[in-house]
Coordinates of C-alpha atoms and ligand atoms in Angstrom, one line a residue:
X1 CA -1.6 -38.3 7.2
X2 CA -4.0 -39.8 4.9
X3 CA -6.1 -37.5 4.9
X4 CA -7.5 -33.9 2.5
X5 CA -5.0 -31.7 2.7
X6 CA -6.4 -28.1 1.8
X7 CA -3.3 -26.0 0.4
X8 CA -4.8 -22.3 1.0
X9 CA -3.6 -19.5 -0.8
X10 CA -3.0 -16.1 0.5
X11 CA -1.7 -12.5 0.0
X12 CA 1.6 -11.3 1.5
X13 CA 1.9 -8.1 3.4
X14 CA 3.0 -5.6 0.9
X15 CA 5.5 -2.4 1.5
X16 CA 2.6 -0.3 1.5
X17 CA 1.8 -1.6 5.2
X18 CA -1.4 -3.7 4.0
X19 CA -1.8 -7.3 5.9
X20 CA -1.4 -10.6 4.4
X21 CA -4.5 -11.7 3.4
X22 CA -6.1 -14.4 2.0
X23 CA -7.6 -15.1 -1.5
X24 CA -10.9 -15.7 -1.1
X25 CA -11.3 -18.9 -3.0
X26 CA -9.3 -20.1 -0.2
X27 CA -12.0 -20.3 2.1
X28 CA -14.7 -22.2 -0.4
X29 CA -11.6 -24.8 -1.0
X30 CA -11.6 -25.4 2.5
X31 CA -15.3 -26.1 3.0
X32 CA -14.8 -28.3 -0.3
X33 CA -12.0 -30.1 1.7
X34 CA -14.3 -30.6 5.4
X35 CA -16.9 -31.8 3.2
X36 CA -14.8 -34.3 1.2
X37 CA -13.0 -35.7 4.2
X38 CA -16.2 -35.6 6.2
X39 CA -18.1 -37.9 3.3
X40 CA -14.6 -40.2 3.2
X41 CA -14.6 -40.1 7.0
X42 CA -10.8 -38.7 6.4
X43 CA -9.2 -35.9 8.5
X44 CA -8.5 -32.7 6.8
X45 CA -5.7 -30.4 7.3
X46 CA -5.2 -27.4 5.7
X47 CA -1.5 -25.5 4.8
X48 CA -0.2 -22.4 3.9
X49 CA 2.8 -21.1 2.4
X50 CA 5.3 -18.3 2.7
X51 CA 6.9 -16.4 5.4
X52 CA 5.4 -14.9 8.3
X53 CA 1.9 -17.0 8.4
X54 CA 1.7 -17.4 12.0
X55 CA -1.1 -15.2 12.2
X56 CA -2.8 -16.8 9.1
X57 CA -2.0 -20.4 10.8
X58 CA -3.5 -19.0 13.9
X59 CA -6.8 -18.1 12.1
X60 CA -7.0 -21.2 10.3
X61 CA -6.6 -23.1 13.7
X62 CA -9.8 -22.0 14.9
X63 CA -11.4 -24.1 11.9
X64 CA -12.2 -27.6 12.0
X65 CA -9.4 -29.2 11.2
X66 CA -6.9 -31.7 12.6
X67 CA -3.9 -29.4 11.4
X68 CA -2.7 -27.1 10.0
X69 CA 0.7 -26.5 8.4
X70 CA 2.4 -23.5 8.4
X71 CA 4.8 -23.8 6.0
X72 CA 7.4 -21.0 6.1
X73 CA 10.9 -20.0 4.8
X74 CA 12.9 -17.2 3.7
X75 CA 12.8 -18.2 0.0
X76 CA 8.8 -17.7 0.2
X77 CA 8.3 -14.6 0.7
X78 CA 7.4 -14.1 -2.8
X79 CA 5.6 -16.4 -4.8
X80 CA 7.7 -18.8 -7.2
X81 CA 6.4 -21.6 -8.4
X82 CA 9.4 -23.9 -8.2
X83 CA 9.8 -22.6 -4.8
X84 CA 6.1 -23.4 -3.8
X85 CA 6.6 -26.7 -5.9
X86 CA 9.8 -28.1 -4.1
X87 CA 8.0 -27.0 -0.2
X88 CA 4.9 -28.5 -0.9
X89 CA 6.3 -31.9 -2.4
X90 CA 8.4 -31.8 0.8
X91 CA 5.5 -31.4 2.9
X92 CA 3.0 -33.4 1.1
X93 CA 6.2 -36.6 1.0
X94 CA 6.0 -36.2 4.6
X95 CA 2.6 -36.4 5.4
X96 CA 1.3 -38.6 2.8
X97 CA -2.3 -36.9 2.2
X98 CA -4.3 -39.2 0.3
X99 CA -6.0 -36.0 -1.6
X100 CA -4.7 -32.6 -2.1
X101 CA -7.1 -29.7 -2.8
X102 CA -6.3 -26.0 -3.9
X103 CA -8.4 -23.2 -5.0
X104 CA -8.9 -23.1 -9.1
X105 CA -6.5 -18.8 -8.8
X106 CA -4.5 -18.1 -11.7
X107 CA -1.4 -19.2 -9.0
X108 CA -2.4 -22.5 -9.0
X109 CA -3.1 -22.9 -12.5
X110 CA 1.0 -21.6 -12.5
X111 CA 2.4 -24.4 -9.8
X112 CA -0.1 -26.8 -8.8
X113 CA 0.2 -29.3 -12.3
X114 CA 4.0 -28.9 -12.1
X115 CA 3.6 -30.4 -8.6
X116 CA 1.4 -33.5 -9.7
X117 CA 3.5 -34.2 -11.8
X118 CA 6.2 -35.1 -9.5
X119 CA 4.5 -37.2 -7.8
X120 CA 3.4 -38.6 -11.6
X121 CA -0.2 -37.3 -11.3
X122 CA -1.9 -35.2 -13.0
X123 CA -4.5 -32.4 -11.9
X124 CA -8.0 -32.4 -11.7
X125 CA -8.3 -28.8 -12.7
X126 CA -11.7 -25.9 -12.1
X127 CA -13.4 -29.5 -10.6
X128 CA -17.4 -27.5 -9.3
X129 CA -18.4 -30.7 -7.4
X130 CA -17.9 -33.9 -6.5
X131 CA -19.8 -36.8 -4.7
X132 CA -18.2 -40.6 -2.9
X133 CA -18.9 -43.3 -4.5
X134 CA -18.1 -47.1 -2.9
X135 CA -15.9 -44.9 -0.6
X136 CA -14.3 -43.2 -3.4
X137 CA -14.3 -39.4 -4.9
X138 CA -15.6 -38.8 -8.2
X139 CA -14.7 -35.2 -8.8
X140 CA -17.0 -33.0 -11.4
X141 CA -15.8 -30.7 -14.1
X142 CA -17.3 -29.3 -17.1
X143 CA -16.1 -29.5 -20.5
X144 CA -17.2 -27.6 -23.2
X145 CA -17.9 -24.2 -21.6
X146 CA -20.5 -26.0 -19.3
X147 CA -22.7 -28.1 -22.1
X148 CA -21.4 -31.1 -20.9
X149 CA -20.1 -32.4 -17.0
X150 CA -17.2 -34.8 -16.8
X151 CA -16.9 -37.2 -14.1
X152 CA -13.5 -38.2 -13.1
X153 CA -12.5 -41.0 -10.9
X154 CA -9.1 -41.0 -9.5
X155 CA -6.7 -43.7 -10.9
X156 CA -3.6 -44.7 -9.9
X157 CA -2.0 -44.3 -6.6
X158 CA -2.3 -41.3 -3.9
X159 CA -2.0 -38.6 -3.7
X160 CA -4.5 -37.1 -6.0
X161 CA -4.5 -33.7 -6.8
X162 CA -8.1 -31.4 -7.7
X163 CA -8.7 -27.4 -7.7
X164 CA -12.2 -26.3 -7.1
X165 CA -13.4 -23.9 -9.3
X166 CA -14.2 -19.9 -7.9
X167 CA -17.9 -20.4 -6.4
X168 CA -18.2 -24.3 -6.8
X169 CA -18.8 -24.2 -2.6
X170 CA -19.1 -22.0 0.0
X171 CA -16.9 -19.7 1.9
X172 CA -19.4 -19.3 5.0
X173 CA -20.0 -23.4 5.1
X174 CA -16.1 -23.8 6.3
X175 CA -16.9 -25.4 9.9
X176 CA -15.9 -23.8 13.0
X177 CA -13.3 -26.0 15.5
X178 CA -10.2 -26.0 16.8
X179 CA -7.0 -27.3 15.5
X180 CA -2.9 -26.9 16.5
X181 CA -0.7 -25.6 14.2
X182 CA 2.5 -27.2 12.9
X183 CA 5.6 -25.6 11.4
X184 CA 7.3 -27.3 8.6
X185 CA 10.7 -25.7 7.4
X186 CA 10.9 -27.1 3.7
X187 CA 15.1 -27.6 3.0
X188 CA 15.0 -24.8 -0.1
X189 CA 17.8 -23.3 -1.8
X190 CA 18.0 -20.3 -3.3
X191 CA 19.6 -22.1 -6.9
X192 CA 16.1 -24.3 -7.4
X193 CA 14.5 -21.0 -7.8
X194 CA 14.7 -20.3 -11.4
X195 CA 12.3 -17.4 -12.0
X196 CA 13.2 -13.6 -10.2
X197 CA 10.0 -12.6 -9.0
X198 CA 9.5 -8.8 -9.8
X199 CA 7.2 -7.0 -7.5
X200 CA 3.3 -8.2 -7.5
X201 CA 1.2 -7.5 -9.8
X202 CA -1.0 -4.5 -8.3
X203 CA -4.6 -3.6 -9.6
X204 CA -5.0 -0.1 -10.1
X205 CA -6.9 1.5 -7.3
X206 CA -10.2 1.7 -9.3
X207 CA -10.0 -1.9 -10.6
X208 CA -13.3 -3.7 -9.3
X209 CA -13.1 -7.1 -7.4
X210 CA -16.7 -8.3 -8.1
X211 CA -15.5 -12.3 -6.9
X212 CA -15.9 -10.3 -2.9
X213 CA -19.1 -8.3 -4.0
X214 CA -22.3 -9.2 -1.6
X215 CA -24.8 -7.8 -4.5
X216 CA -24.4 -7.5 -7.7
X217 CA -26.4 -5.9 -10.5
X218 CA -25.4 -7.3 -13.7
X219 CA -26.3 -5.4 -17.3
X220 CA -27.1 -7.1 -20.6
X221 CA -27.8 -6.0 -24.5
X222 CA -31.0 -5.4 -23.1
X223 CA -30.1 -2.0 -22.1
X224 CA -29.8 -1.1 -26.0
X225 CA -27.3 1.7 -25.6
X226 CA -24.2 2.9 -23.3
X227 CA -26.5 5.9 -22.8
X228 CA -28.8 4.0 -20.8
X229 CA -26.2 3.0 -18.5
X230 CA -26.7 5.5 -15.9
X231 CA -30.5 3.7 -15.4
X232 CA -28.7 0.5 -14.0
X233 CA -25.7 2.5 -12.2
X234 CA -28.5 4.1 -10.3
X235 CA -30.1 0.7 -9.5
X236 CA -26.7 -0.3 -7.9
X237 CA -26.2 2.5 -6.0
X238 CA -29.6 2.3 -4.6
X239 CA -28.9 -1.7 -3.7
X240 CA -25.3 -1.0 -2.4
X241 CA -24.6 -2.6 -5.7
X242 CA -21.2 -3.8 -8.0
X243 CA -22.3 -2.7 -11.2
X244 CA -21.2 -5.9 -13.9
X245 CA -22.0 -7.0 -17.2
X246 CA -22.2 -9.3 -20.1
X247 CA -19.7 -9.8 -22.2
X248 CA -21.1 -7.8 -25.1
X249 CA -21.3 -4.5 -23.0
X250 CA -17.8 -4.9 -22.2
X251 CA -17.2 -5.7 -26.0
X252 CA -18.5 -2.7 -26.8
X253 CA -16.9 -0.6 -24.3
X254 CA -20.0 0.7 -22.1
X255 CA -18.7 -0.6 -19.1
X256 CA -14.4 -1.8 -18.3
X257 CA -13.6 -5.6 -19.5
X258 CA -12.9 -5.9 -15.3
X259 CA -16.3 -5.9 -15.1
X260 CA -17.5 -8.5 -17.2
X261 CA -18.6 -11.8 -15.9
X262 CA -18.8 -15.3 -17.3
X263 CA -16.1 -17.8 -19.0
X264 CA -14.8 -15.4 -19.9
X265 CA -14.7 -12.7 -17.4
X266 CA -15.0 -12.8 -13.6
X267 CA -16.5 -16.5 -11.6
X268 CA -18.8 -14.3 -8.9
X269 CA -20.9 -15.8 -6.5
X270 CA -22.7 -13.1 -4.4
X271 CA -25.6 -13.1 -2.2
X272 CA -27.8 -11.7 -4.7
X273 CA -27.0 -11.4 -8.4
X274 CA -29.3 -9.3 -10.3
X275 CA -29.7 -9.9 -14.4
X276 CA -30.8 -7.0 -16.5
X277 CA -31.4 -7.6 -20.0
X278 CA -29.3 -10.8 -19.7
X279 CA -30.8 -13.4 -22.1
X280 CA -28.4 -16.3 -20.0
X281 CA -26.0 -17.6 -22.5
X282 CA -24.1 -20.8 -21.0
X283 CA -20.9 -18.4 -21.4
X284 CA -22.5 -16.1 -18.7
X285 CA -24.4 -18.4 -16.7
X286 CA -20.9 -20.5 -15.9
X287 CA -20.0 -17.0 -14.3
X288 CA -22.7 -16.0 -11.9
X289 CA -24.7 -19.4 -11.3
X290 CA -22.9 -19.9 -7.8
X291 CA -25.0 -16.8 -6.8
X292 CA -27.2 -17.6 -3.5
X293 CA -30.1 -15.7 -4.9
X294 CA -30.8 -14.5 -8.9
X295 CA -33.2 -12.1 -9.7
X296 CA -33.8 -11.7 -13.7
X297 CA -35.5 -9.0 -15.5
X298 CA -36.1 -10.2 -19.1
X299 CA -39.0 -9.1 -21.3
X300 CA -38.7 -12.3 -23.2
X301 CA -40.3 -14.9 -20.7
X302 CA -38.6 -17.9 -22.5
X303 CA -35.4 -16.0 -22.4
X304 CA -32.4 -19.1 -20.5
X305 CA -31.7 -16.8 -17.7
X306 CA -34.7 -17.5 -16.0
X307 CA -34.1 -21.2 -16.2
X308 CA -31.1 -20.2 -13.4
X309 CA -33.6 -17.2 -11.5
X310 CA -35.6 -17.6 -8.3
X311 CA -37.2 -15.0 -8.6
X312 CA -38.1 -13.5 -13.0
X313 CA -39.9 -10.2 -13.4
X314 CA -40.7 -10.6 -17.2
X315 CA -41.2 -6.9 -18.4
X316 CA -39.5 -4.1 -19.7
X317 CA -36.4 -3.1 -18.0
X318 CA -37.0 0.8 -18.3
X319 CA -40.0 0.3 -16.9
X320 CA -39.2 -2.1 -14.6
X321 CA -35.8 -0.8 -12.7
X322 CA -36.9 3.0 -12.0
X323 CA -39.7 1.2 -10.3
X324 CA -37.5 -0.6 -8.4
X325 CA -35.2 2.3 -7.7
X326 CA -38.0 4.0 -6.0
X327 CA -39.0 0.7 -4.1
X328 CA -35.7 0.4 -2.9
X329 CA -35.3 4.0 -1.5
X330 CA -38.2 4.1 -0.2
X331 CA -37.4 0.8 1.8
X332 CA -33.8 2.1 2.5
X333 CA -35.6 5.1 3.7
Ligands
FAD401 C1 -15.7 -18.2 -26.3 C2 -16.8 -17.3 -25.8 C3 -16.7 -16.8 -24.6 C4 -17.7 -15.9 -24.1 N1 -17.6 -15.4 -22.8 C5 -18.6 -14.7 -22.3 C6 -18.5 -14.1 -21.0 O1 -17.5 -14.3 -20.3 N2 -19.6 -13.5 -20.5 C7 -20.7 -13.3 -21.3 O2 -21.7 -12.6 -20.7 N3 -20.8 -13.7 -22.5 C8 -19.8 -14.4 -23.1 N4 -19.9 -14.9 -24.3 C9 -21.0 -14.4 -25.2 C10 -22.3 -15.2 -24.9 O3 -22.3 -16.3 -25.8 C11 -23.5 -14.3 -25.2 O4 -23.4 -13.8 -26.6 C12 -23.7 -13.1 -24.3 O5 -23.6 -13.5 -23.0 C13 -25.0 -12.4 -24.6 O6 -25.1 -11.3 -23.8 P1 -26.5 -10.6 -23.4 O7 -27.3 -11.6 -22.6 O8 -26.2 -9.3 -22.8 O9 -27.2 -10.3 -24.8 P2 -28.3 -11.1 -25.6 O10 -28.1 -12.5 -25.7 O11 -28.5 -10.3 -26.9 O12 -29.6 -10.9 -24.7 C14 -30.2 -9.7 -24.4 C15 -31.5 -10.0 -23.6 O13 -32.1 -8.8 -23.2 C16 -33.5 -8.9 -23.3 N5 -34.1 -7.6 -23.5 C17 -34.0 -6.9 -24.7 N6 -34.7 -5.7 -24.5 C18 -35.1 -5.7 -23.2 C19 -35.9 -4.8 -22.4 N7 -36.3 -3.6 -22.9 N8 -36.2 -5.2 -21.1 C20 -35.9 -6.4 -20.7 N9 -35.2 -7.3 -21.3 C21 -34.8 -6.9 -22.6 C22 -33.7 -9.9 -24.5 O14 -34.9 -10.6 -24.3 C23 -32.5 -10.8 -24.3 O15 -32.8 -12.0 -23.6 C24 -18.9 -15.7 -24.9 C25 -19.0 -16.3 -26.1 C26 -18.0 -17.1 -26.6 C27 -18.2 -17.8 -27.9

């Protein structure tokens, strides 16, 4: 094959009739992966794993791609990582990618290492970039919670293995095309499968996915008190808003820890990402910086945050977000 191979990663249908679906990292991966091969002038394919993905490996062949690789089998159903581990390596032996890519999701972080290493590599883990240099990848990952970016250059011999970290690229940049889809039955048995998966992990129904949020308003120290919350609630209602926060909120129990976003907490990267009373520590910033667009409202004008803001209103917050409030209803009508 020779090529990126993009290993996507997605949802099974549950008993509760939901639809396999898939993780949304996924999708940014994949535009990591067209962009990569593009810049090698490789082909990409892209694969998924499990049982019953024909309808996944349908929507993935209307993306540009040379395949895609529906890997399926009985013993997939459920995720295991040695069964994921022994399919892939079967897969990946057979097609000889020069460069396998996954999303940076707490699944990969499980399996994806444990596969490298059979083919005596290691992973380029949470890479947020990368660039070509004399024809070859140099992937891009930070070290010290962001002060300091690592290049890596790929030694040894192919394949190579990266994940991209959560908002690194973008889902929407994943190029339209049209591709054929391949099945590959990986020879499992059900004795290499050492773990008993129990049933999946389920969120409670209130739990908040802020990672798929469009806007987000985001709440710092600067709101002084949990009874000021209500002033930014009402901001995010009036936006259509997730409400989120930095991590001393969440410390402090004025808002749930699954709202919280930096190193931390949750990786978002909405359209719009708006910082109230957020002074921009690194810890945060490495959390919400993939935003398209950040507003900041800081009354201290030297404050980090707006060093990562296209647009700053420096001010007070209680002044400034019930005047927005009204701007915004009166806009929304
Ligand atoms: C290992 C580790 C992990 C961490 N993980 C995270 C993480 O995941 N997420 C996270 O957020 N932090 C994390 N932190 C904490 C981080 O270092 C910062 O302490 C934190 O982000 C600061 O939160 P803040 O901006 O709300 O508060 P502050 O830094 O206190 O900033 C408050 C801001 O509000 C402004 N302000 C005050 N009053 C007003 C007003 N009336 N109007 C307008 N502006 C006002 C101030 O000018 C200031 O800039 C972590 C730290 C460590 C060591």
């Amino acid at each position: 094959m020779s090529g990126v191979l993009v290993v996507m990663e997605q949802r099974p249908s549950g008993a509760q009739a939901e639809k396999a679906a898939w993780h949304r990292m996924s999708w940014e991966t994949l535009a990591a992966g067209q962009q990569l091969a593009a810049q090698l002038g490789l082909k990409v394919y892209a694969a998924v794993v499990g049982q019953g993905v024909g309808a996944l490996a349908q929507e993935l062949a209307r993306k540009k791609l040379d395949h895609v690789h529906a890997v399926e089998h009985a013993l997939l159903a459920t995720y295991t990582a040695d069964g994921f581990t022994a399919a892939l390596e079967q897969l990946i032996r057979k097609h000889s990618p020069s460069i396998v890519l996954f999303p940076h999701t707490y699944q990969v972080r499980d399996f994806a290492p444990k596969l490298a290493t059979r083919f005596h590599q290691v992973l380029v883990s949470d890479a947020v970039g990368f660039r070509v240099e004399s024809g070859a990848p140099i992937f891009v990952r930070q070290l010290f919670q962001g002060k300091l970016n690592a290049d890596v250059r790929l030694g040894g011999g192919e394949p190579h293995f990266a994940s991209i970290q959560a908002g690194a690229f973008r889902a929407e940049q994943v190029a339209d095309g049209t591709s054929q889809v391949e099945s590959f039955a990986p020879e499992l048995t059900a004795d290499i499968i050492r773990a008993k998966p129990h049933e999946p992990f389920r969120e409670s129904a209130r739990a908040v996915d802020l990672t798929s949020a469009d806007i987000i308003v985001s709440v710092g120290r600067g709101i002084k008190e949990k009874d000021n919350i209500p002033i930014v609630e009402e901001l995010a209602k009036a936006l259509g808003a997730e409400l989120a926060a930095s991590r001393p909120i969440c410390d402090s129990g004025w808002l749930p820890m699954e709202r919280q976003v930096g190193s931390s907490g949750q990786t978002v990267s909405p359209k719009m990402y708006l910082a109230v009373g957020i002074s921009g520590a690194i810890q945060h910033l490495v959390g919400m910086k993939g935003a398209k667009t950040i507003v900041a409202i800081n009354k201290d004008a030297n404050a980090p945050i707006f060093e990562v803001a296209d647009y700053g209103i420096v001010g007070d917050l209680f002044e400034v977000v019930p005047a927005l409030i009204e701007e915004v209803k009166k806009a929304r009508g």
